Amino acid sequence: MKKKLSLGFFPTPLYELKNLSKQFEGYRILIKRDDHNGVATGGNKIRKLEYLLQDAFDQGCNTVITAGAQQSNHCRLTAAACAQTGLKCHLLLGGEEPEEYNGNLLLSGLLGAKIHFTGNHRKGEDIPVLAERLKKQGNKPYIIPYGGSNKIGALGYANAVLEIREQLKAANLSIDYIVFASSSGGTHAGLLAGCELYQVDSKIIGINIDKDETQGKTLEEIIRELVPGVLEFQNRKPGPDQPDIRLIRDYDKGGYGIVTEQERKAIKTLAETEGILLDPVYTARAFYGMMDLMEKKLLMPGSNVLFLHTGGIPATFCYAKDLLSLCRG
Ligand SMILES: *Cc1c(COP(=O)(O)O)cnc(C)c1O
């Protein structure tokens, strides 16, 4: 067992969406609120950061560097976690500095991160240069990869499976599917490893968000490489079977961060039936995918389906124009 810090409030709530379930005959729909973990508006990166920042302390680091888009939830939560634990935080964000700060960028700034705008270098290309400079100034930097998705970060979601298992046991429930937004692979790999470690037989269904590859690798390849690493931390040898990677690519056609009718429909449905907000980039796309799979009966009728809400709410405010039609409708 690897040690971890405690950054969020866990367990996060898990409960049935009773109103929504009535609209999808034959399904019982539940939600796991990882958007509700109490850190700077919440989100899935906190579970990863509990392990990553523990590792940073174990290595005697005093500064964290990570990279992402200007509206990166991962960067916002890294800034919050560093503030909580007294680490310095440097964020490398693609593009030029905007005139006004909004959404996650605004929050990252408020949380005290030092923000560097890196122009065309959008995926952390400038990290080594910054790390060198910080070292020369006497710091010991810890580098967190894109999305916090290495095998240490992914441990957070292996651990989440244990938490879910306990909650289901207490409620005398079982779950056939866990559906969620998959993007840099850490959440997906962690859930797969967790199901193997803790003997949970739910099917893990990632809805692909970004149709582009990362550094020439498909998301399936990234996940396949991460799972054995997570198992090894728990002293478990990967079994002979390949992990059952189910990544659905039918809903990413608009491209990353583009709001389409799908996302609007998902936001409206969950907001108006249950009073729960979805973010326009990740969770709305994944939630639409889940609704569509149920409508087409591609999830087994009669099953219990758990939607993992991974957060992302601050980005909503950057998409006000795309969402206005829902308000005036
Ligand atoms: C990062 C993120 C995801 C995707 O998680 P990965 O582990 O990167 O695949 C999903 N939803 C939200 C809101 C996120 O910020």
Short mmCIF file of N, CA, C and O and ligand atoms in Angstrom, two decimals, residues 44-45 48 73-74 147 149 180-188 209 219 279 282-283 310-312, ligand 1:
data_model
loop_
_atom_site.label_atom_id
_atom_site.label_comp_id
_atom_site.label_asym_id
_atom_site.label_seq_id
_atom_site.Cartn_x
_atom_site.Cartn_y
_atom_site.Cartn_z
N ASN A 44 -11.99 15.32 -10.22
CA ASN A 44 -11.33 14.02 -10.08
C ASN A 44 -9.84 14.12 -9.80
O ASN A 44 -9.24 13.17 -9.30
N LYS A 45 -9.18 15.24 -10.11
CA LYS A 45 -7.72 15.31 -9.95
C LYS A 45 -7.29 15.26 -8.49
O LYS A 45 -6.14 14.95 -8.19
N LYS A 48 -5.96 11.90 -7.44
CA LYS A 48 -4.61 11.67 -7.96
C LYS A 48 -3.58 12.47 -7.16
O LYS A 48 -2.51 11.97 -6.82
N ASN A 73 -8.73 21.90 -15.48
CA ASN A 73 -9.19 21.59 -14.12
C ASN A 73 -8.04 21.02 -13.29
O ASN A 73 -7.93 21.25 -12.09
N HIS A 74 -7.21 20.23 -13.97
CA HIS A 74 -6.05 19.62 -13.30
C HIS A 74 -5.13 20.71 -12.73
O HIS A 74 -4.66 20.60 -11.58
N GLY A 147 -2.44 16.10 -16.82
CA GLY A 147 -3.62 15.44 -16.25
C GLY A 147 -3.34 14.63 -14.99
O GLY A 147 -4.22 13.96 -14.46
N SER A 149 -1.75 12.00 -14.85
CA SER A 149 -2.00 10.59 -15.20
C SER A 149 -0.72 9.79 -15.38
O SER A 149 -0.34 9.45 -16.50
N PHE A 180 -17.99 7.34 -17.33
CA PHE A 180 -17.30 8.59 -16.93
C PHE A 180 -16.56 9.15 -18.15
O PHE A 180 -16.39 8.47 -19.16
N ALA A 181 -16.09 10.38 -18.01
CA ALA A 181 -15.32 11.05 -19.07
C ALA A 181 -13.86 10.64 -18.98
O ALA A 181 -13.24 10.78 -17.93
N SER A 182 -13.30 10.15 -20.08
CA SER A 182 -11.92 9.68 -20.08
C SER A 182 -11.09 10.54 -21.01
O SER A 182 -11.48 10.80 -22.15
N SER A 183 -9.93 10.99 -20.53
CA SER A 183 -9.17 11.92 -21.36
C SER A 183 -7.66 11.72 -21.30
O SER A 183 -7.02 11.50 -22.32
N SER A 184 -7.05 11.78 -20.11
CA SER A 184 -5.59 11.52 -20.08
C SER A 184 -5.30 10.12 -19.53
O SER A 184 -4.14 9.71 -19.47
N GLY A 185 -6.31 9.37 -19.14
CA GLY A 185 -6.16 7.93 -18.88
C GLY A 185 -6.01 7.51 -17.44
O GLY A 185 -6.18 6.34 -17.12
N GLY A 186 -5.70 8.45 -16.53
CA GLY A 186 -5.44 8.06 -15.14
C GLY A 186 -6.68 7.55 -14.43
O GLY A 186 -6.61 6.56 -13.68
N THR A 187 -7.80 8.20 -14.66
CA THR A 187 -9.03 7.77 -14.01
C THR A 187 -9.42 6.38 -14.52
O THR A 187 -9.73 5.47 -13.74
N HIS A 188 -9.34 6.21 -15.82
CA HIS A 188 -9.73 4.95 -16.47
C HIS A 188 -8.84 3.80 -15.99
O HIS A 188 -9.34 2.74 -15.57
N ILE A 209 -13.19 11.90 -24.68
CA ILE A 209 -13.50 13.34 -24.77
C ILE A 209 -12.69 14.01 -25.88
O ILE A 209 -13.21 14.81 -26.64
N LEU A 219 -5.28 6.69 -26.54
CA LEU A 219 -5.64 6.63 -25.13
C LEU A 219 -5.68 5.18 -24.65
O LEU A 219 -5.28 4.88 -23.52
N ASP A 279 -20.26 19.98 -16.38
CA ASP A 279 -19.41 20.94 -17.09
C ASP A 279 -19.53 20.68 -18.59
O ASP A 279 -19.81 19.56 -19.01
N TYR A 282 -16.22 18.03 -20.28
CA TYR A 282 -16.02 16.60 -19.94
C TYR A 282 -17.33 15.90 -19.57
O TYR A 282 -17.78 14.98 -20.25
N THR A 283 -17.89 16.31 -18.43
CA THR A 283 -18.99 15.50 -17.89
C THR A 283 -20.25 15.56 -18.76
O THR A 283 -20.98 14.58 -18.84
N THR A 310 -16.94 13.82 -12.58
CA THR A 310 -15.52 14.13 -12.37
C THR A 310 -15.25 15.61 -12.17
O THR A 310 -14.09 16.02 -12.10
N GLY A 311 -16.29 16.44 -12.13
CA GLY A 311 -16.07 17.86 -11.82
C GLY A 311 -16.06 18.76 -13.04
O GLY A 311 -16.78 18.53 -14.01
N GLY A 312 -15.26 19.84 -12.97
CA GLY A 312 -15.09 20.72 -14.13
C GLY A 312 -15.99 21.94 -14.18
O GLY A 312 -15.97 22.69 -15.17
C1 LIG B 1 -9.29 15.54 -16.18
C2 LIG B 1 -10.77 15.38 -16.22
C3 LIG B 1 -11.37 14.20 -16.71
C4 LIG B 1 -10.59 13.08 -17.30
O1 LIG B 1 -9.83 12.36 -16.38
P1 LIG B 1 -8.49 11.65 -16.88
O2 LIG B 1 -8.00 10.93 -15.71
O3 LIG B 1 -7.59 12.75 -17.35
O4 LIG B 1 -8.86 10.75 -18.02
C5 LIG B 1 -12.75 14.10 -16.68
N1 LIG B 1 -13.50 15.11 -16.21
C6 LIG B 1 -12.99 16.26 -15.75
C7 LIG B 1 -13.89 17.32 -15.29
C8 LIG B 1 -11.59 16.43 -15.75
O5 LIG B 1 -11.07 17.59 -15.30
#
